[in-house]
Amino acid sequence: MRVRGEAERVARLLGAWRTTAPAGTALRQALAELIDGGHLPPGRRMPGQRELAGALGVARGTVARAYADLVADGRLAARHGSGTYVRGARGPARPGEGRLTSFDDGRPVADLSSGALPGSDLVAEVMPEVGRLLRHHLRGAGYHPAGLPELRQALAADFTRRGLPTREDEIVITAGSQQAVWLIATALTGPGSLTLVDDPSYRGALEAFAGAGGRVQGVRFTSAGTDLGLLAHTAAAADLLYAQTALHNPTGVHTPGPRRGALAELAARHGLLVVDDQSQADLAWHRSEPLPGLERHADPARLLTVGTLSKLFWGGLRVGWVRGPREIVGRLVEVRRAVDLGSPVADQLAALLLLPRAARQRADRRAFLLRQAADTEDVLRAELPRWRWQPPAGGSGLWIDTGEDAVQLSGRALERGLRLTPGPAFSPHHSHRRFVRLPVWHPRHTLREVARILADLTEPRRV
């Protein structure tokens, strides 16, 4: 499974690599770009020829020719009995070469690979006040590795209102939830550790925990939440559990209260440190308040809660946070110091002004997403009637069973200017091959065009 997963990862990095050049030449040029750009770093073992050929839908000889050319020009090294490894970059590609030239004749139809939402006008509305507040802060150095004290206090008060008593020193501000998860992975996991994650799960978290060097193991996730039976079998050997009980990405499932309680009890029994990523909690479709997570169930001494304003207000507002025990928050701050000296003060001041407007923004997001989801489902039922999905509790996308190999479908779609993210990108074991995560926020005319392209690509496989 790992071998096939590596081949599929390289295939996703390659993107729309085919050009008018012969297939072997085009593949060599595309792989050279990835190596020269550092996307395939020195020392990395390349997928086997057969596996990569299968992931790309080409003959094995095409991959063999590309590998041989890259060995000859010094970018790859073939080790007998071991495989083929990246040696390093050999300078930029020549003008006119590479997969990016396939887009010279026009723009892609749509990028549906991300569920990030458009920004809120409220962000622009608070900016004049940010400027006024900033004058006071200009008297200092502007470095706040743990975060702006006023913002940490406001978030601590919010957690306390939600039933989890919190002090300012139990909060660290981060550059969005992605950095929050990366800090946790870097500070608390590594070689010799075992992190349990849902399967599927947030792909940014999978990358963060895998990048830290520890083992990552998936636990089946269903429409009711984490499979607690499987979790019980694996928890004893694990160090950390990464969960999304408030609102799960990519499935949009909200874990019911009794199951959240059972999960917290199981984690406590095995001494697991639990990361409850609530980044999506504000995107509920059928309630006005944030969806609850583990804050009323788990032991606060063994719980880290991740949050962000990026999903609710705007991805360009890079403000997230971790709430946890003081000693662990201190470790995260020390790791943060090695990366930067704190999030921009202006962003944090904007966040401070936006927090009181969160209820208004949740209502706007809810109305927008419900309207867009209805349009998306109508289009899909009309154009792709074989696709199936469970209505989510919230979020910005649908987790769709396409009924076919979604990895290959995504590759064919990319040739038509349509970028999708197939299921294996959300799995630590590269499973869920029939699934795609489809964002719902695009305009109806774009969705219709996308659906018709996909219907055309799947037509030969219909019965």
Short mmCIF file of C-alpha atoms in Angstrom, two decimals:
data_model
loop_
_atom_site.label_atom_id
_atom_site.label_comp_id
_atom_site.label_asym_id
_atom_site.label_seq_id
_atom_site.Cartn_x
_atom_site.Cartn_y
_atom_site.Cartn_z
CA MET A 1 0.00 0.00 0.00
CA ARG A 2 2.85 2.39 0.83
CA VAL A 3 4.51 1.73 -2.55
CA ARG A 4 1.32 2.50 -4.42
CA GLY A 5 0.75 5.54 -2.22
CA GLU A 6 4.17 6.99 -3.08
CA ALA A 7 3.48 6.51 -6.78
CA GLU A 8 0.14 8.28 -6.44
CA ARG A 9 1.77 11.14 -4.52
CA VAL A 10 4.31 11.68 -7.30
CA ALA A 11 1.47 11.48 -9.84
CA ARG A 12 -0.37 14.26 -7.97
CA LEU A 13 2.79 16.37 -7.90
CA LEU A 14 3.22 15.90 -11.63
CA GLY A 15 -0.24 17.23 -12.37
CA ALA A 16 -0.96 17.83 -16.07
CA TRP A 17 2.45 16.66 -17.27
CA ARG A 18 1.54 15.57 -20.80
CA THR A 19 2.56 17.90 -23.63
CA THR A 20 2.80 17.58 -27.39
CA ALA A 21 6.20 15.91 -26.89
CA PRO A 22 6.46 12.09 -26.81
CA ALA A 23 5.25 10.67 -23.48
CA GLY A 24 8.71 9.64 -22.26
CA THR A 25 10.14 13.08 -23.03
CA ALA A 26 7.24 14.92 -21.41
CA LEU A 27 7.49 12.77 -18.29
CA ARG A 28 11.25 13.33 -18.05
CA GLN A 29 10.74 17.10 -18.31
CA ALA A 30 8.01 17.10 -15.67
CA LEU A 31 10.03 15.00 -13.22
CA ALA A 32 13.05 17.25 -13.83
CA GLU A 33 10.94 20.27 -12.82
CA LEU A 34 9.88 18.58 -9.59
CA ILE A 35 13.50 17.72 -8.76
CA ASP A 36 14.84 21.16 -9.69
CA GLY A 37 12.08 22.82 -7.67
CA GLY A 38 12.83 20.76 -4.57
CA HIS A 39 9.49 18.95 -4.61
CA LEU A 40 11.40 15.66 -4.90
CA PRO A 41 14.35 16.32 -2.56
CA PRO A 42 17.77 14.62 -2.69
CA GLY A 43 17.80 11.17 -1.14
CA ARG A 44 14.15 10.47 -1.84
CA ARG A 45 13.44 6.99 -3.18
CA MET A 46 11.43 7.17 -6.38
CA PRO A 47 8.43 4.89 -6.92
CA GLY A 48 9.06 1.70 -8.87
CA GLN A 49 8.62 1.93 -12.61
CA ARG A 50 5.62 -0.40 -12.62
CA GLU A 51 3.87 1.44 -9.78
CA LEU A 52 4.38 4.91 -11.27
CA ALA A 53 3.29 3.69 -14.69
CA GLY A 54 0.09 2.36 -13.14
CA ALA A 55 -0.58 5.62 -11.30
CA LEU A 56 -0.03 7.64 -14.49
CA GLY A 57 -1.84 5.27 -16.83
CA VAL A 58 1.17 4.82 -19.15
CA ALA A 59 3.32 1.92 -20.27
CA ARG A 60 6.14 0.87 -17.99
CA GLY A 61 8.60 1.60 -20.79
CA THR A 62 7.59 5.28 -20.71
CA VAL A 63 8.66 5.55 -17.07
CA ALA A 64 11.79 3.48 -17.72
CA ARG A 65 12.90 5.88 -20.48
CA ALA A 66 12.24 8.93 -18.30
CA TYR A 67 14.17 7.43 -15.38
CA ALA A 68 17.08 6.45 -17.64
CA ASP A 69 17.35 9.98 -19.05
CA LEU A 70 17.28 11.48 -15.54
CA VAL A 71 19.98 9.08 -14.40
CA ALA A 72 22.06 10.08 -17.41
CA ASP A 73 21.78 13.81 -16.66
CA GLY A 74 22.56 13.33 -12.97
CA ARG A 75 19.20 14.07 -11.40
CA LEU A 76 18.54 10.44 -10.40
CA ALA A 77 20.79 7.62 -9.27
CA ALA A 78 20.02 3.93 -9.82
CA ARG A 79 21.21 1.63 -7.02
CA HIS A 80 21.27 -2.03 -7.93
CA GLY A 81 18.88 -4.02 -5.78
CA SER A 82 17.72 -0.93 -3.92
CA GLY A 83 15.86 1.29 -6.37
CA THR A 84 16.13 4.73 -7.93
CA TYR A 85 16.89 7.79 -5.80
CA VAL A 86 16.90 11.54 -6.32
CA ARG A 87 20.40 13.00 -6.52
CA GLY A 88 19.46 16.68 -6.85
CA ALA A 89 18.72 19.59 -9.14
CA ARG A 90 20.70 20.27 -12.29
CA GLY A 91 19.53 23.82 -12.97
CA PRO A 92 16.27 25.20 -14.33
CA ALA A 93 14.41 23.55 -17.18
CA ARG A 94 15.06 24.96 -20.65
CA PRO A 95 12.51 27.49 -22.03
CA GLY A 96 9.48 25.81 -23.50
CA GLU A 97 10.00 22.58 -21.55
CA GLY A 98 7.87 21.04 -18.84
CA ARG A 99 4.31 20.44 -17.82
CA LEU A 100 3.46 24.10 -17.16
CA THR A 101 3.56 24.81 -20.89
CA SER A 102 0.38 22.73 -21.24
CA PHE A 103 -1.51 25.72 -19.76
CA ASP A 104 -0.11 28.28 -22.18
CA ASP A 105 -3.24 28.28 -24.32
CA GLY A 106 -5.66 29.19 -21.55
CA ARG A 107 -6.56 29.13 -17.87
CA PRO A 108 -7.74 26.02 -16.06
CA VAL A 109 -11.52 25.59 -15.89
CA ALA A 110 -11.59 25.43 -12.08
CA ASP A 111 -9.46 24.55 -9.07
CA LEU A 112 -11.62 22.33 -6.85
CA SER A 113 -8.70 20.92 -4.89
CA SER A 114 -9.30 23.11 -1.83
CA GLY A 115 -12.32 23.82 0.33
CA ALA A 116 -11.11 27.30 1.33
CA LEU A 117 -13.98 29.81 1.30
CA PRO A 118 -14.09 33.39 -0.05
CA GLY A 119 -13.33 36.12 2.47
CA SER A 120 -15.84 38.10 4.50
CA ASP A 121 -16.42 41.83 4.00
CA LEU A 122 -16.15 42.13 7.78
CA VAL A 123 -12.37 41.75 7.46
CA ALA A 124 -12.15 44.93 5.40
CA GLU A 125 -14.66 46.63 7.70
CA VAL A 126 -12.40 46.36 10.78
CA MET A 127 -9.18 47.44 9.08
CA PRO A 128 -9.49 51.19 9.80
CA GLU A 129 -9.81 50.38 13.50
CA VAL A 130 -6.80 48.04 13.23
CA GLY A 131 -4.74 50.98 12.02
CA ARG A 132 -5.74 53.07 15.02
CA LEU A 133 -4.96 50.28 17.49
CA LEU A 134 -1.66 49.58 15.80
CA ARG A 135 -0.29 53.00 16.75
CA HIS A 136 -0.20 51.94 20.39
CA HIS A 137 1.66 48.72 19.59
CA LEU A 138 4.26 50.48 17.46
CA ARG A 139 5.90 51.68 20.66
CA GLY A 140 7.08 48.12 21.32
CA ALA A 141 9.20 45.66 19.34
CA GLY A 142 6.15 43.80 18.03
CA TYR A 143 7.43 40.31 18.87
CA HIS A 144 4.90 38.11 20.66
CA PRO A 145 5.89 34.42 20.19
CA ALA A 146 2.96 33.22 22.28
CA GLY A 147 0.58 35.74 20.75
CA LEU A 148 -0.80 39.18 21.47
CA PRO A 149 -1.85 39.20 25.15
CA GLU A 150 -5.22 40.86 24.43
CA LEU A 151 -6.12 38.18 21.89
CA ARG A 152 -5.03 35.33 24.17
CA GLN A 153 -7.18 36.79 26.94
CA ALA A 154 -10.20 37.06 24.66
CA LEU A 155 -9.82 33.46 23.49
CA ALA A 156 -9.33 32.23 27.06
CA ALA A 157 -12.57 33.96 28.05
CA ASP A 158 -14.35 32.33 25.09
CA PHE A 159 -13.15 28.84 26.08
CA THR A 160 -14.26 29.49 29.66
CA ARG A 161 -17.75 30.48 28.47
CA ARG A 162 -17.91 27.20 26.52
CA GLY A 163 -17.30 25.18 29.67
CA LEU A 164 -13.50 24.76 29.61
CA PRO A 165 -11.93 27.12 32.18
CA THR A 166 -8.87 28.63 30.51
CA ARG A 167 -6.11 31.10 31.41
CA GLU A 168 -4.16 33.31 29.04
CA ASP A 169 -1.00 31.20 29.47
CA GLU A 170 -2.88 28.15 28.20
CA ILE A 171 -3.24 29.73 24.74
CA VAL A 172 -0.67 30.12 21.98
CA ILE A 173 -1.53 32.08 18.83
CA THR A 174 -0.38 30.54 15.55
CA ALA A 175 -0.31 31.40 11.85
CA GLY A 176 -3.55 29.55 11.17
CA SER A 177 -4.54 26.04 12.21
CA GLN A 178 -2.02 24.49 9.82
CA GLN A 179 0.88 25.93 11.78
CA ALA A 180 -0.87 24.90 14.99
CA VAL A 181 -0.94 21.25 13.93
CA TRP A 182 2.64 21.49 12.63
CA LEU A 183 3.85 22.84 15.98
CA ILE A 184 2.11 19.99 17.81
CA ALA A 185 3.56 17.39 15.47
CA THR A 186 7.07 18.87 15.71
CA ALA A 187 7.07 19.35 19.48
CA LEU A 188 5.26 16.21 20.59
CA THR A 189 5.91 13.48 18.01
CA GLY A 190 8.89 12.15 16.08
CA PRO A 191 10.91 8.99 15.53
CA GLY A 192 9.64 6.23 17.80
CA SER A 193 6.21 7.81 18.38
CA LEU A 194 2.85 6.58 17.10
CA THR A 195 0.10 9.03 16.21
CA LEU A 196 -3.43 7.80 15.57
CA VAL A 197 -5.58 9.69 13.08
CA ASP A 198 -8.97 9.17 11.53
CA ASP A 199 -9.01 7.56 8.11
CA PRO A 200 -9.83 9.73 6.18
CA SER A 201 -8.51 12.87 7.84
CA TYR A 202 -7.33 16.43 7.19
CA ARG A 203 -4.49 16.12 4.71
CA GLY A 204 -2.50 19.00 6.23
CA ALA A 205 -2.36 17.10 9.52
CA LEU A 206 -1.28 13.90 7.79
CA GLU A 207 1.61 15.77 6.18
CA ALA A 208 2.59 17.43 9.47
CA PHE A 209 2.69 14.21 11.50
CA ALA A 210 4.42 12.23 8.75
CA GLY A 211 6.95 15.03 8.33
CA ALA A 212 7.82 14.87 12.03
CA GLY A 213 9.25 11.40 11.45
CA GLY A 214 6.98 9.30 13.64
CA ARG A 215 4.58 6.54 12.66
CA VAL A 216 1.06 7.53 11.66
CA GLN A 217 -1.74 4.97 11.78
CA GLY A 218 -5.30 5.46 10.58
CA VAL A 219 -8.46 4.41 12.42
CA ARG A 220 -11.58 3.95 10.35
CA PHE A 221 -13.93 6.92 10.40
CA THR A 222 -17.62 6.38 9.71
CA SER A 223 -20.77 8.47 9.47
CA ALA A 224 -21.04 8.14 13.26
CA GLY A 225 -17.47 9.17 13.99
CA THR A 226 -14.25 7.34 14.88
CA ASP A 227 -14.56 3.56 15.04
CA LEU A 228 -14.10 3.16 18.79
CA GLY A 229 -13.64 -0.60 18.58
CA LEU A 230 -10.63 -0.23 16.29
CA LEU A 231 -9.36 2.68 18.36
CA ALA A 232 -9.43 0.51 21.48
CA HIS A 233 -7.23 -2.07 19.77
CA THR A 234 -4.56 0.46 18.80
CA ALA A 235 -4.65 3.01 21.64
CA ALA A 236 -2.39 1.11 24.04
CA ALA A 237 0.62 1.45 21.73
CA ALA A 238 -0.03 5.08 20.72
CA ASP A 239 1.24 8.37 22.10
CA LEU A 240 -1.18 10.86 20.55
CA LEU A 241 -4.63 10.89 18.95
CA TYR A 242 -5.53 13.52 16.37
CA ALA A 243 -9.32 13.89 16.04
CA GLN A 244 -11.87 16.29 14.61
CA THR A 245 -14.96 15.67 16.71
CA ALA A 246 -16.65 19.05 16.18
CA LEU A 247 -16.74 18.91 12.38
CA HIS A 248 -14.66 16.45 10.43
CA ASN A 249 -12.63 17.29 7.34
CA PRO A 250 -13.22 15.91 4.70
CA THR A 251 -16.48 14.10 5.53
CA GLY A 252 -18.41 16.90 7.27
CA VAL A 253 -19.47 14.55 10.11
CA HIS A 254 -20.21 15.94 13.58
CA THR A 255 -19.47 13.30 16.22
CA PRO A 256 -22.52 12.91 18.53
CA GLY A 257 -22.15 13.72 22.22
CA PRO A 258 -22.27 10.14 23.57
CA ARG A 259 -19.55 9.04 21.16
CA ARG A 260 -17.42 12.08 22.02
CA GLY A 261 -17.72 11.08 25.66
CA ALA A 262 -16.80 7.47 24.91
CA LEU A 263 -13.81 8.56 22.84
CA ALA A 264 -12.57 10.81 25.65
CA GLU A 265 -13.00 8.00 28.18
CA LEU A 266 -11.09 5.56 26.00
CA ALA A 267 -8.26 8.04 25.48
CA ALA A 268 -8.03 8.70 29.22
CA ARG A 269 -7.93 4.96 29.97
CA HIS A 270 -4.87 4.56 27.74
CA GLY A 271 -3.18 7.83 28.71
CA LEU A 272 -3.42 9.30 25.22
CA LEU A 273 -2.74 12.95 24.56
CA VAL A 274 -5.68 14.10 22.41
CA VAL A 275 -5.59 16.83 19.77
CA ASP A 276 -9.13 18.00 19.00
CA ASP A 277 -8.92 20.05 15.82
CA GLN A 278 -11.98 22.33 15.79
CA SER A 279 -10.94 24.36 12.76
CA GLN A 280 -14.24 23.62 11.01
CA ALA A 281 -16.49 24.05 14.07
CA ASP A 282 -17.88 27.44 12.97
CA LEU A 283 -19.15 26.07 9.64
CA ALA A 284 -22.26 24.26 10.93
CA TRP A 285 -25.14 24.22 8.46
CA HIS A 286 -28.02 23.73 10.89
CA ARG A 287 -27.15 25.54 14.13
CA SER A 288 -26.10 29.03 15.11
CA GLU A 289 -23.41 28.14 17.65
CA PRO A 290 -20.05 26.46 16.97
CA LEU A 291 -20.34 22.69 16.93
CA PRO A 292 -19.05 21.27 20.24
CA GLY A 293 -15.98 19.06 20.49
CA LEU A 294 -14.26 17.38 23.43
CA GLU A 295 -14.08 20.43 25.70
CA ARG A 296 -16.74 19.07 28.09
CA HIS A 297 -15.60 15.45 27.90
CA ALA A 298 -11.81 15.12 27.90
CA ASP A 299 -9.32 15.67 30.72
CA PRO A 300 -7.99 19.23 30.18
CA ALA A 301 -4.54 18.03 31.24
CA ARG A 302 -4.46 15.67 28.23
CA LEU A 303 -6.30 17.80 25.67
CA LEU A 304 -5.06 20.21 23.00
CA THR A 305 -7.75 22.14 21.14
CA VAL A 306 -6.94 23.72 17.77
CA GLY A 307 -8.96 26.60 16.36
CA THR A 308 -8.78 29.27 13.67
CA LEU A 309 -10.53 32.32 12.24
CA SER A 310 -9.40 31.49 8.70
CA LYS A 311 -12.38 29.26 7.92
CA LEU A 312 -14.97 31.64 9.34
CA PHE A 313 -13.64 34.99 8.10
CA TRP A 314 -10.88 34.56 5.50
CA GLY A 315 -7.94 32.29 4.72
CA GLY A 316 -5.75 35.37 4.26
CA LEU A 317 -6.21 36.15 7.95
CA ARG A 318 -3.53 33.84 9.33
CA VAL A 319 -4.69 33.57 12.92
CA GLY A 320 -5.14 30.25 14.66
CA TRP A 321 -4.49 28.94 18.14
CA VAL A 322 -3.88 26.00 20.42
CA ARG A 323 -5.47 25.73 23.86
CA GLY A 324 -3.77 23.26 26.17
CA PRO A 325 -1.92 22.62 29.44
CA ARG A 326 0.51 25.38 30.30
CA GLU A 327 3.62 23.20 30.10
CA ILE A 328 2.72 21.89 26.62
CA VAL A 329 1.82 25.36 25.38
CA GLY A 330 5.26 26.46 26.58
CA ARG A 331 6.88 23.75 24.46
CA LEU A 332 4.91 24.88 21.43
CA VAL A 333 6.02 28.47 21.98
CA GLU A 334 9.67 27.38 22.09
CA VAL A 335 9.30 25.55 18.78
CA ARG A 336 7.53 28.61 17.39
CA ARG A 337 10.49 30.83 18.34
CA ALA A 338 12.72 28.79 16.01
CA VAL A 339 10.35 29.41 13.08
CA ASP A 340 9.33 33.04 13.58
CA LEU A 341 8.85 35.52 16.40
CA GLY A 342 5.06 35.56 16.30
CA SER A 343 2.10 36.20 14.04
CA PRO A 344 1.75 39.70 12.55
CA VAL A 345 0.36 42.11 15.13
CA ALA A 346 -2.02 43.66 12.59
CA ASP A 347 -3.60 40.26 11.86
CA GLN A 348 -4.03 39.58 15.57
CA LEU A 349 -5.63 42.99 16.13
CA ALA A 350 -8.03 42.25 13.28
CA ALA A 351 -8.84 38.93 14.92
CA LEU A 352 -9.49 40.68 18.23
CA LEU A 353 -11.99 43.01 16.52
CA LEU A 354 -13.61 40.19 14.54
CA LEU A 355 -14.27 37.85 17.48
CA PRO A 356 -17.33 39.86 18.68
CA ARG A 357 -18.68 39.64 15.11
CA ALA A 358 -18.36 35.85 14.94
CA ALA A 359 -22.06 35.14 15.50
CA ARG A 360 -23.04 37.45 12.64
CA GLN A 361 -20.46 35.84 10.37
CA ARG A 362 -21.57 32.30 11.28
CA ALA A 363 -25.10 33.20 10.23
CA ASP A 364 -23.85 34.59 6.91
CA ARG A 365 -21.65 31.56 6.28
CA ARG A 366 -24.49 29.18 7.14
CA ALA A 367 -26.93 30.81 4.73
CA PHE A 368 -24.29 30.94 1.98
CA LEU A 369 -23.20 27.32 2.38
CA LEU A 370 -26.75 25.98 2.53
CA ARG A 371 -27.64 27.82 -0.65
CA GLN A 372 -24.49 26.71 -2.42
CA ALA A 373 -24.82 23.11 -1.25
CA ALA A 374 -28.37 22.93 -2.62
CA ASP A 375 -27.14 24.21 -5.99
CA THR A 376 -24.23 21.77 -6.01
CA GLU A 377 -26.41 18.78 -5.17
CA ASP A 378 -28.93 19.73 -7.86
CA VAL A 379 -26.19 19.92 -10.48
CA LEU A 380 -24.61 16.63 -9.41
CA ARG A 381 -27.91 14.76 -9.42
CA ALA A 382 -28.61 16.01 -12.94
CA GLU A 383 -25.17 15.49 -14.47
CA LEU A 384 -23.58 12.71 -12.37
CA PRO A 385 -26.46 10.57 -11.05
CA ARG A 386 -24.19 7.68 -10.06
CA TRP A 387 -22.25 9.79 -7.55
CA ARG A 388 -23.24 9.29 -3.90
CA TRP A 389 -22.68 11.29 -0.71
CA GLN A 390 -23.96 11.62 2.85
CA PRO A 391 -25.43 15.04 3.75
CA PRO A 392 -22.82 16.67 6.01
CA ALA A 393 -23.43 18.53 9.26
CA GLY A 394 -21.42 21.42 7.88
CA GLY A 395 -18.17 22.39 6.22
CA SER A 396 -17.38 23.68 2.77
CA GLY A 397 -17.53 20.47 0.73
CA LEU A 398 -19.05 17.08 -0.01
CA TRP A 399 -17.25 13.76 0.45
CA ILE A 400 -18.36 11.93 -2.68
CA ASP A 401 -18.17 8.30 -3.72
CA THR A 402 -17.68 8.48 -7.49
CA GLY A 403 -18.14 4.75 -8.01
CA GLU A 404 -14.82 4.51 -9.89
CA ASP A 405 -11.10 5.09 -9.45
CA ALA A 406 -11.04 8.76 -8.45
CA VAL A 407 -7.25 8.98 -8.73
CA GLN A 408 -7.41 8.16 -12.42
CA LEU A 409 -10.47 10.36 -12.84
CA SER A 410 -8.59 13.28 -11.29
CA GLY A 411 -5.70 12.72 -13.68
CA ARG A 412 -8.03 12.79 -16.68
CA ALA A 413 -9.79 15.87 -15.30
CA LEU A 414 -6.50 17.73 -14.92
CA GLU A 415 -5.85 17.24 -18.63
CA ARG A 416 -9.10 19.18 -19.17
CA GLY A 417 -8.09 22.02 -16.85
CA LEU A 418 -9.97 20.79 -13.78
CA ARG A 419 -8.11 20.20 -10.53
CA LEU A 420 -9.60 17.75 -7.99
CA THR A 421 -8.31 16.12 -4.81
CA PRO A 422 -8.95 12.36 -4.73
CA GLY A 423 -9.54 10.34 -1.58
CA PRO A 424 -6.03 8.91 -1.05
CA ALA A 425 -4.73 12.42 -0.30
CA PHE A 426 -6.85 12.33 2.88
CA SER A 427 -5.72 8.87 4.00
CA PRO A 428 -2.57 7.81 5.88
CA HIS A 429 -2.81 4.50 4.05
CA HIS A 430 -3.75 5.94 0.63
CA SER A 431 -7.20 4.39 0.70
CA HIS A 432 -10.61 5.81 -0.35
CA ARG A 433 -9.68 5.58 -4.02
CA ARG A 434 -13.29 6.03 -5.15
CA PHE A 435 -13.77 9.31 -3.28
CA VAL A 436 -13.22 12.98 -4.04
CA ARG A 437 -13.74 16.00 -1.82
CA LEU A 438 -15.77 18.54 -3.82
CA PRO A 439 -16.12 22.11 -2.52
CA VAL A 440 -19.63 23.56 -2.74
CA TRP A 441 -18.99 27.29 -2.79
CA HIS A 442 -18.28 27.80 -6.50
CA PRO A 443 -20.96 29.56 -8.62
CA ARG A 444 -23.65 27.38 -10.16
CA HIS A 445 -22.45 28.00 -13.74
CA THR A 446 -18.94 26.86 -12.78
CA LEU A 447 -20.29 23.77 -11.05
CA ARG A 448 -22.39 22.92 -14.08
CA GLU A 449 -19.38 23.22 -16.38
CA VAL A 450 -17.30 21.10 -14.00
CA ALA A 451 -20.01 18.44 -13.73
CA ARG A 452 -20.40 18.22 -17.50
CA ILE A 453 -16.66 17.75 -17.95
CA LEU A 454 -16.65 15.02 -15.31
CA ALA A 455 -19.72 13.38 -16.84
CA ASP A 456 -17.92 13.33 -20.18
CA LEU A 457 -14.84 11.78 -18.57
CA THR A 458 -16.88 9.10 -16.82
CA GLU A 459 -19.27 8.40 -19.73
CA PRO A 460 -17.30 5.44 -21.18
CA ARG A 461 -17.54 3.73 -17.80
CA ARG A 462 -21.29 4.05 -17.41
CA VAL A 463 -23.45 0.97 -17.84
#
